[in-house]
PDB file of C-alpha atoms and ligand atoms in Angstrom:
ATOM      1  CA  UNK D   1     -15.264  46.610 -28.413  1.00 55.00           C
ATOM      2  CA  UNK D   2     -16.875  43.513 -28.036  1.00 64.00           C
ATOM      3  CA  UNK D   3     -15.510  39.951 -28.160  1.00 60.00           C
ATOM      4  CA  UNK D   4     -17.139  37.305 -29.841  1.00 67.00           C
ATOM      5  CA  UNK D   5     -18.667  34.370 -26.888  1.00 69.00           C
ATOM      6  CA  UNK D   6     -17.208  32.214 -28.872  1.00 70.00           C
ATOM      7  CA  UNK D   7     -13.717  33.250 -28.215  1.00 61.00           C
ATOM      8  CA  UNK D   8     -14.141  34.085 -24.836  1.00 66.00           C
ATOM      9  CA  UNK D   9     -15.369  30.145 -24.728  1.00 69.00           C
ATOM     10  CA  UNK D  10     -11.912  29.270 -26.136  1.00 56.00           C
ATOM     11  CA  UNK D  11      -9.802  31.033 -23.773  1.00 68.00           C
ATOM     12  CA  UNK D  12     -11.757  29.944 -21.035  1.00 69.00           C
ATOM     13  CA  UNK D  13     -11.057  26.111 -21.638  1.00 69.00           C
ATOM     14  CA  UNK D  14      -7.519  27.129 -22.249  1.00 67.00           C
ATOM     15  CA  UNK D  15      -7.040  28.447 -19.090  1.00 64.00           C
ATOM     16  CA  UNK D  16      -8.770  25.261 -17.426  1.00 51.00           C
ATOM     17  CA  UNK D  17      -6.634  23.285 -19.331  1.00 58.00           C
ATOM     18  CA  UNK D  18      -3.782  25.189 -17.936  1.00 68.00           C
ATOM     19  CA  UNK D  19      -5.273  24.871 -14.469  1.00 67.00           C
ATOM     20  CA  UNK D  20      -5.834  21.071 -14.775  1.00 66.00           C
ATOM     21  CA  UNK D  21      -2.494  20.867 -15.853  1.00 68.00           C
ATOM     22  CA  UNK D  22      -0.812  22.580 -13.323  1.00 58.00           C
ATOM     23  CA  UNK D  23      -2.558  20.319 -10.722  1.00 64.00           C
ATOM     24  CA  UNK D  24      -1.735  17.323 -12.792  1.00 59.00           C
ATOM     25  CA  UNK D  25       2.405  18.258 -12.091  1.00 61.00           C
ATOM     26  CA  UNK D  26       1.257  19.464  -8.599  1.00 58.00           C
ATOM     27  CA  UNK D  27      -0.107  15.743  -7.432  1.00 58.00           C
ATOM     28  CA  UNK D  28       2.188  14.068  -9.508  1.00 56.00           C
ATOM     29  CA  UNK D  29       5.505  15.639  -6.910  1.00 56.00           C
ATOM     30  CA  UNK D  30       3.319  15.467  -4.192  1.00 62.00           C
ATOM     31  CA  UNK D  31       1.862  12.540  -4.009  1.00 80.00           C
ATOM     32  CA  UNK D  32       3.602   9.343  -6.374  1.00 92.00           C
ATOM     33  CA  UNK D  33       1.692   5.731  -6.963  1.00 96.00           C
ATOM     34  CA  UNK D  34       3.850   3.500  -3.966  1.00 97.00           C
ATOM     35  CA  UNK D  35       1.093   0.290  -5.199  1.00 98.00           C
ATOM     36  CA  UNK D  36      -0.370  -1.204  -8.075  1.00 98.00           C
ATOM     37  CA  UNK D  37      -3.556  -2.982  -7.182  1.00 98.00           C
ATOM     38  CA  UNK D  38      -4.752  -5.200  -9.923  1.00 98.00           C
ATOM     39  CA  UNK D  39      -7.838  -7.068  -9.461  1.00 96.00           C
ATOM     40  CA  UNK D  40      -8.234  -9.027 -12.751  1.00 91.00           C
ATOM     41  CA  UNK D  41      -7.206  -7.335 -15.901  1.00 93.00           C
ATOM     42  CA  UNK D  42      -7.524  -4.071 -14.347  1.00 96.00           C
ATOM     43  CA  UNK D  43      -4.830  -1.943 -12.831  1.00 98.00           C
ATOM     44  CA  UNK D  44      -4.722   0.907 -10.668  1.00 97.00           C
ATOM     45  CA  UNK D  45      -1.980   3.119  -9.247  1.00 98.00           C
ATOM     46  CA  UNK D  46      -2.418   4.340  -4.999  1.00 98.00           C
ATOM     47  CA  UNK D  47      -0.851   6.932  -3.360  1.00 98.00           C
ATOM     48  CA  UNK D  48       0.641   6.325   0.903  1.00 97.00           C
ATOM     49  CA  UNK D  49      -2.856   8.585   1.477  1.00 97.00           C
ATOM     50  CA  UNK D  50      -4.807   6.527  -0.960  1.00 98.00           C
ATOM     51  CA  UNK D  51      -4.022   3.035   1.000  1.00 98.00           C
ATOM     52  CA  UNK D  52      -4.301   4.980   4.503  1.00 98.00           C
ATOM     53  CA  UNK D  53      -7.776   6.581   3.686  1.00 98.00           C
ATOM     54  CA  UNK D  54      -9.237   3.572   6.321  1.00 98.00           C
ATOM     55  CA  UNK D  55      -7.312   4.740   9.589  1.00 98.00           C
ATOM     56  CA  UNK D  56      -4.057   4.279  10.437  1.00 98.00           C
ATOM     57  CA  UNK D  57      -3.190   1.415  13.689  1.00 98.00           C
ATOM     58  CA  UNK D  58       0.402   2.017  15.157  1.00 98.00           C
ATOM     59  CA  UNK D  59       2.609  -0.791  16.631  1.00 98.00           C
ATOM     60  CA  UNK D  60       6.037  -0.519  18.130  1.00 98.00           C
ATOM     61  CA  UNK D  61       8.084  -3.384  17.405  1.00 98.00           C
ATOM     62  CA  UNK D  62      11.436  -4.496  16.122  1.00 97.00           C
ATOM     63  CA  UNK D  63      11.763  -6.194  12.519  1.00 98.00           C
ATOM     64  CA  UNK D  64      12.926  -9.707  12.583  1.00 97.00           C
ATOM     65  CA  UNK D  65      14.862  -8.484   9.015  1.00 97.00           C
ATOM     66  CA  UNK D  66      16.332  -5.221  11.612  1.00 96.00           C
ATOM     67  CA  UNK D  67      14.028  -1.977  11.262  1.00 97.00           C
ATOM     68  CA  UNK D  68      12.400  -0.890  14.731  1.00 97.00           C
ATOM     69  CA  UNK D  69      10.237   1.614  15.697  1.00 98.00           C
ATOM     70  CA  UNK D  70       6.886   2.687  15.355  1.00 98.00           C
ATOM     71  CA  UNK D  71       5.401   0.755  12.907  1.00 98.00           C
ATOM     72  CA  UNK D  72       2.178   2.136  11.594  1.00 98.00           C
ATOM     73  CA  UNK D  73      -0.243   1.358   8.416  1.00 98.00           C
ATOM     74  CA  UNK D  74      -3.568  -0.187   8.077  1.00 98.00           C
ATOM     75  CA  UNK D  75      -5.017  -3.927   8.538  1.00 98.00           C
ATOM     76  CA  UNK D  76      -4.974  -5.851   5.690  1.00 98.00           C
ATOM     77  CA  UNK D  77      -8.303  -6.874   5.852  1.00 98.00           C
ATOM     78  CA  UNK D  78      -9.786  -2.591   6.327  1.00 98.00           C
ATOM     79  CA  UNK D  79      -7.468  -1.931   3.353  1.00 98.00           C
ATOM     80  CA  UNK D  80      -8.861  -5.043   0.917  1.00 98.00           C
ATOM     81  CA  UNK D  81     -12.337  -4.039   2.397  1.00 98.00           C
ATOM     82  CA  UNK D  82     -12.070  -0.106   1.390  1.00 98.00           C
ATOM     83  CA  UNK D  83     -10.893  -1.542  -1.974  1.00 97.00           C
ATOM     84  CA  UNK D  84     -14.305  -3.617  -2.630  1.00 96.00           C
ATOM     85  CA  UNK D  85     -11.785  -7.153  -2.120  1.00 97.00           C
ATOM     86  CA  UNK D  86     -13.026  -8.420   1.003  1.00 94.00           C
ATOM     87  CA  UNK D  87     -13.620 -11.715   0.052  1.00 93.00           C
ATOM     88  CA  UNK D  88     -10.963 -12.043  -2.615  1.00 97.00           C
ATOM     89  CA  UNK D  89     -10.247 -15.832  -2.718  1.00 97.00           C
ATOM     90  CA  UNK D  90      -6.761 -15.208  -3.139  1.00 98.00           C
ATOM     91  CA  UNK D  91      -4.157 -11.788  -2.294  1.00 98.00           C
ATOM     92  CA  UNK D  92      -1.050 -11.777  -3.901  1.00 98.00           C
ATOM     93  CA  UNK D  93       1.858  -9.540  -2.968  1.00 98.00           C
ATOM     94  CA  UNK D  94       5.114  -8.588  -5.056  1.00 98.00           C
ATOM     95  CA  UNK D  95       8.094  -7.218  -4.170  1.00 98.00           C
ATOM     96  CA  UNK D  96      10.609  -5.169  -6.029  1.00 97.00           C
ATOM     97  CA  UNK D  97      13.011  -8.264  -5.383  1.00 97.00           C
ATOM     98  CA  UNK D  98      10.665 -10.052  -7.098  1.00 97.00           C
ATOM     99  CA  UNK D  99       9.341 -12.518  -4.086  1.00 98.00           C
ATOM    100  CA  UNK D 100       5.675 -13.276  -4.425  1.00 98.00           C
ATOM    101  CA  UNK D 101       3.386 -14.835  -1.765  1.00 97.00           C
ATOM    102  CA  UNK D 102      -0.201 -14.559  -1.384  1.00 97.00           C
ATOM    103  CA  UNK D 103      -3.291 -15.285   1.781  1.00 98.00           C
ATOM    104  CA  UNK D 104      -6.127 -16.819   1.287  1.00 97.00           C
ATOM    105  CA  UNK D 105      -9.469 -15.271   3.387  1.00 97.00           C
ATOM    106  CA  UNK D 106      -8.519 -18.369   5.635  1.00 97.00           C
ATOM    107  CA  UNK D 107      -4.918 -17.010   6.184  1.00 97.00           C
ATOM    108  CA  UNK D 108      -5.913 -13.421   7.307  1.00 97.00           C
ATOM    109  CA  UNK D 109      -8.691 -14.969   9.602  1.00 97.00           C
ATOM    110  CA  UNK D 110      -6.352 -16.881  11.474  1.00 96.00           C
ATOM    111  CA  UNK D 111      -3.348 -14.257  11.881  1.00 96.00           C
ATOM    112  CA  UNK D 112      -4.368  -9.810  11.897  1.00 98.00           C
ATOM    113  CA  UNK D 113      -1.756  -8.801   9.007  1.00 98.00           C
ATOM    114  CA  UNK D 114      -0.742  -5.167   9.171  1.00 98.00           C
ATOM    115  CA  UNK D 115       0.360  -3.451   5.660  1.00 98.00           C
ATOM    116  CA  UNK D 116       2.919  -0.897   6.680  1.00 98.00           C
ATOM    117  CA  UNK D 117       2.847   2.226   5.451  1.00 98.00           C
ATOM    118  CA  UNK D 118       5.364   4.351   8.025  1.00 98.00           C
ATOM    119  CA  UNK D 119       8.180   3.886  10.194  1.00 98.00           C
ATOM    120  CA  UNK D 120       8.288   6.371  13.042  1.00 98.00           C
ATOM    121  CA  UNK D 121       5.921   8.538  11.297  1.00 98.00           C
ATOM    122  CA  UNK D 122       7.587   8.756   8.007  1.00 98.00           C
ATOM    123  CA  UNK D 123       7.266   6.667   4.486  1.00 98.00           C
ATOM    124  CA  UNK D 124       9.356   3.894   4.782  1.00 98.00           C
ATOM    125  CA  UNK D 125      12.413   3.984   2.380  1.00 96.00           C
ATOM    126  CA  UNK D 126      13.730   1.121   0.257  1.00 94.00           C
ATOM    127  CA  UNK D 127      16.951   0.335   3.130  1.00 95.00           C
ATOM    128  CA  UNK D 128      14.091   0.069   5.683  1.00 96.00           C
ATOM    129  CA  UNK D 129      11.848  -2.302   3.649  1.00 98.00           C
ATOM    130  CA  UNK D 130       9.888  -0.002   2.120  1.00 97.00           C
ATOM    131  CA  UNK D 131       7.745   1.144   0.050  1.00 97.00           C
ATOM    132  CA  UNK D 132       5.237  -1.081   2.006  1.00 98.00           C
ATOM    133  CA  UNK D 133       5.401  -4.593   4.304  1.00 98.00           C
ATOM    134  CA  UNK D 134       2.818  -6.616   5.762  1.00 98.00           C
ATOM    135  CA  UNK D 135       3.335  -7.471   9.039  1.00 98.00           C
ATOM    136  CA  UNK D 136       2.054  -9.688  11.932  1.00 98.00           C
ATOM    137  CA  UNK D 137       2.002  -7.354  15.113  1.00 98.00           C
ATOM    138  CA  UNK D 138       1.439 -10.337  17.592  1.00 97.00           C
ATOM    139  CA  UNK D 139       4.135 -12.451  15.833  1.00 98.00           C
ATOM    140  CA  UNK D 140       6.718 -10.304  15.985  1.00 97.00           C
ATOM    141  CA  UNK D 141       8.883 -11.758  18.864  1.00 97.00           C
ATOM    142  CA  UNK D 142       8.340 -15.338  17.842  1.00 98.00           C
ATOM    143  CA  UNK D 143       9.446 -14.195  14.584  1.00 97.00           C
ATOM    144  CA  UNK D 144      12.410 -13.108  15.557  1.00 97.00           C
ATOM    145  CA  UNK D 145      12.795 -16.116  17.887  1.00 97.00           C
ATOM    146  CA  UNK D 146      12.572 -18.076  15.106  1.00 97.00           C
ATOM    147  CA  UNK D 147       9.254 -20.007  16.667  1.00 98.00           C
ATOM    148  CA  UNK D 148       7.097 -19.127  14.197  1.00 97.00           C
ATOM    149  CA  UNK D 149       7.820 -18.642   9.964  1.00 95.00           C
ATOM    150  CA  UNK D 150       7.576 -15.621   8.335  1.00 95.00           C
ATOM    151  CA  UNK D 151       7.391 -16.738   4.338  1.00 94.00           C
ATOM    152  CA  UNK D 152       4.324 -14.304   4.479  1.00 96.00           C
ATOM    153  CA  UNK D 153       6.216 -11.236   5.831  1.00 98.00           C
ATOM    154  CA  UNK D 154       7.032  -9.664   3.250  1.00 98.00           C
ATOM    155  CA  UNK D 155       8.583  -6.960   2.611  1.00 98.00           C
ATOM    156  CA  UNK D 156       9.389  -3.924  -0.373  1.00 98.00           C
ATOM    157  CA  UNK D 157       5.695  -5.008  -1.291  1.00 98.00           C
ATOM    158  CA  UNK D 158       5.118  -3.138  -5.327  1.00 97.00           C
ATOM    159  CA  UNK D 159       2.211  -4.650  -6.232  1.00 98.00           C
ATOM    160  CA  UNK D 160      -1.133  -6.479  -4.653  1.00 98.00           C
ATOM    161  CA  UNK D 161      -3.372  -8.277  -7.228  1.00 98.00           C
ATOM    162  CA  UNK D 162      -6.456  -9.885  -5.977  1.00 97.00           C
ATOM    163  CA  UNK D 163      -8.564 -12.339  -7.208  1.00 93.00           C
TER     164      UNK D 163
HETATM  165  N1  MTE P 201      10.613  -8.826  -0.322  1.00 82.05           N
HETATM  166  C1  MTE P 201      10.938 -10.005   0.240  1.00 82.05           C
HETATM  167  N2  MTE P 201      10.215 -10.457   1.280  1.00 82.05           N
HETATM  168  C2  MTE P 201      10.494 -11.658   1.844  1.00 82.05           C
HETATM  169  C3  MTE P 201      11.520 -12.471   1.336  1.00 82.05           C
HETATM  170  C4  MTE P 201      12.259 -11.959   0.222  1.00 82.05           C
HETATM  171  O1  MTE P 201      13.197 -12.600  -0.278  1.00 82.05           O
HETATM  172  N3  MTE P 201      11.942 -10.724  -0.291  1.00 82.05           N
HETATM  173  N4  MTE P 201      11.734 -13.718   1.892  1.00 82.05           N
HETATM  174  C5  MTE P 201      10.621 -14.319   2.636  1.00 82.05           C
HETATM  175  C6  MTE P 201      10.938 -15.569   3.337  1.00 82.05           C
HETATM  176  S1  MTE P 201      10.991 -16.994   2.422  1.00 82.05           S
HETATM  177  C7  MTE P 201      11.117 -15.605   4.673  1.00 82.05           C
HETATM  178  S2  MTE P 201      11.319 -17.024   5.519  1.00 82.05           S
HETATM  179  C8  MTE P 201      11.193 -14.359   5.412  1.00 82.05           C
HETATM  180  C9  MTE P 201      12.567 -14.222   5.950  1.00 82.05           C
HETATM  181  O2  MTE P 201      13.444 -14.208   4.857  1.00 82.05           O
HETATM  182  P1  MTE P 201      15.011 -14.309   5.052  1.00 82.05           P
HETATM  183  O3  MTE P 201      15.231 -15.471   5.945  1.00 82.05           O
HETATM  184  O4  MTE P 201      15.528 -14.481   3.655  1.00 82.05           O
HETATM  185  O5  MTE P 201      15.448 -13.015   5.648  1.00 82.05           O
HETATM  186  O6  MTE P 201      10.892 -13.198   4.651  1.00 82.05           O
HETATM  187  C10 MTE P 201      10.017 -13.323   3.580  1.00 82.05           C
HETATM  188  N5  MTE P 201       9.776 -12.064   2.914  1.00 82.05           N
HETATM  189 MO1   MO P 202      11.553 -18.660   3.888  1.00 82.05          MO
END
């Protein structure tokens, strides 16, 4: 018997749609958003692998706020860069506490900031200061010392909007 191309057209996009579905719920467990990065109006929602994609640098230090370890993620400046913000006049950061702070091209000339994407290897949880922290690698005993501020560490970072 033979069956009309047009149905066989219908069941074939079905099934895609199936398939595209399935992969949807598949990414969606896998891999959730950890960052909005808005740049204007315009929103968009990264995965850990999504802000990693330009290399991760590892550091091992000790958190002036407690966590230690190895403290790995990419430099600000490689992440804004991959992002097409490289010159963004100003980088704002928000944290799930609601603390807001934000560098200037100036600001990450003068100090190497490190957005933090794992703690010994793994995502970094909420007790740890997670989802994601910047960081200043070469700071981090005067920080703890006390000799230098830290208003610009901050930490359980949610959101990055440029500008
Ligand atoms: N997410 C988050 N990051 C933050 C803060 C905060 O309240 N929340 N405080 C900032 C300030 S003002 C300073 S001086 C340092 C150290 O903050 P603390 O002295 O309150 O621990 O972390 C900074 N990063
Ligand atoms: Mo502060």
């Amino acid at each position: 018997m033979r069956v009309p191309s047009s149905f066989r057209a219908c069941l074939l996009a079905g099934f895609c749609c199936l398939l595209a579905m399935i992969a949807g719920y598949a990414m969606a467990d896998d891999t959730p958003s950890v960052l909005t990065l808005t740049e204007g109006s315009e929103s968009r929602e990264l995965t850990l692998e999504q802000i990693e994609t330009p290399g991760l640098h590892a550091v091992e230090m000790r958190h002036p706020e407690g966590p230690e370890g190895t403290f790995s993620g990419v430099w600000l400046d490689d992440f804004l860069a991959s992002q097409g913000l490289k010159e963004a006049p100003r980088v704002r950061f928000t944290a799930l506490d609601g603390y807001t702070t934000f560098l200037t091209p100036a600001q990450r000339r003068e100090k190497r900031y490190l957005l933090v994407t794992r703690l010994d290897g793994e995502p970094v949880d909420e007790a740890a200061l997670g989802p994601l922290m910047l960081v200043v690698p070469e700071d981090a005993k005067a920080a703890r010392e006390g000799s230098v501020p830290m208003t610009r560490w901050i930490w359980a970072i949610r959101e990055i909007s440029a500008r």
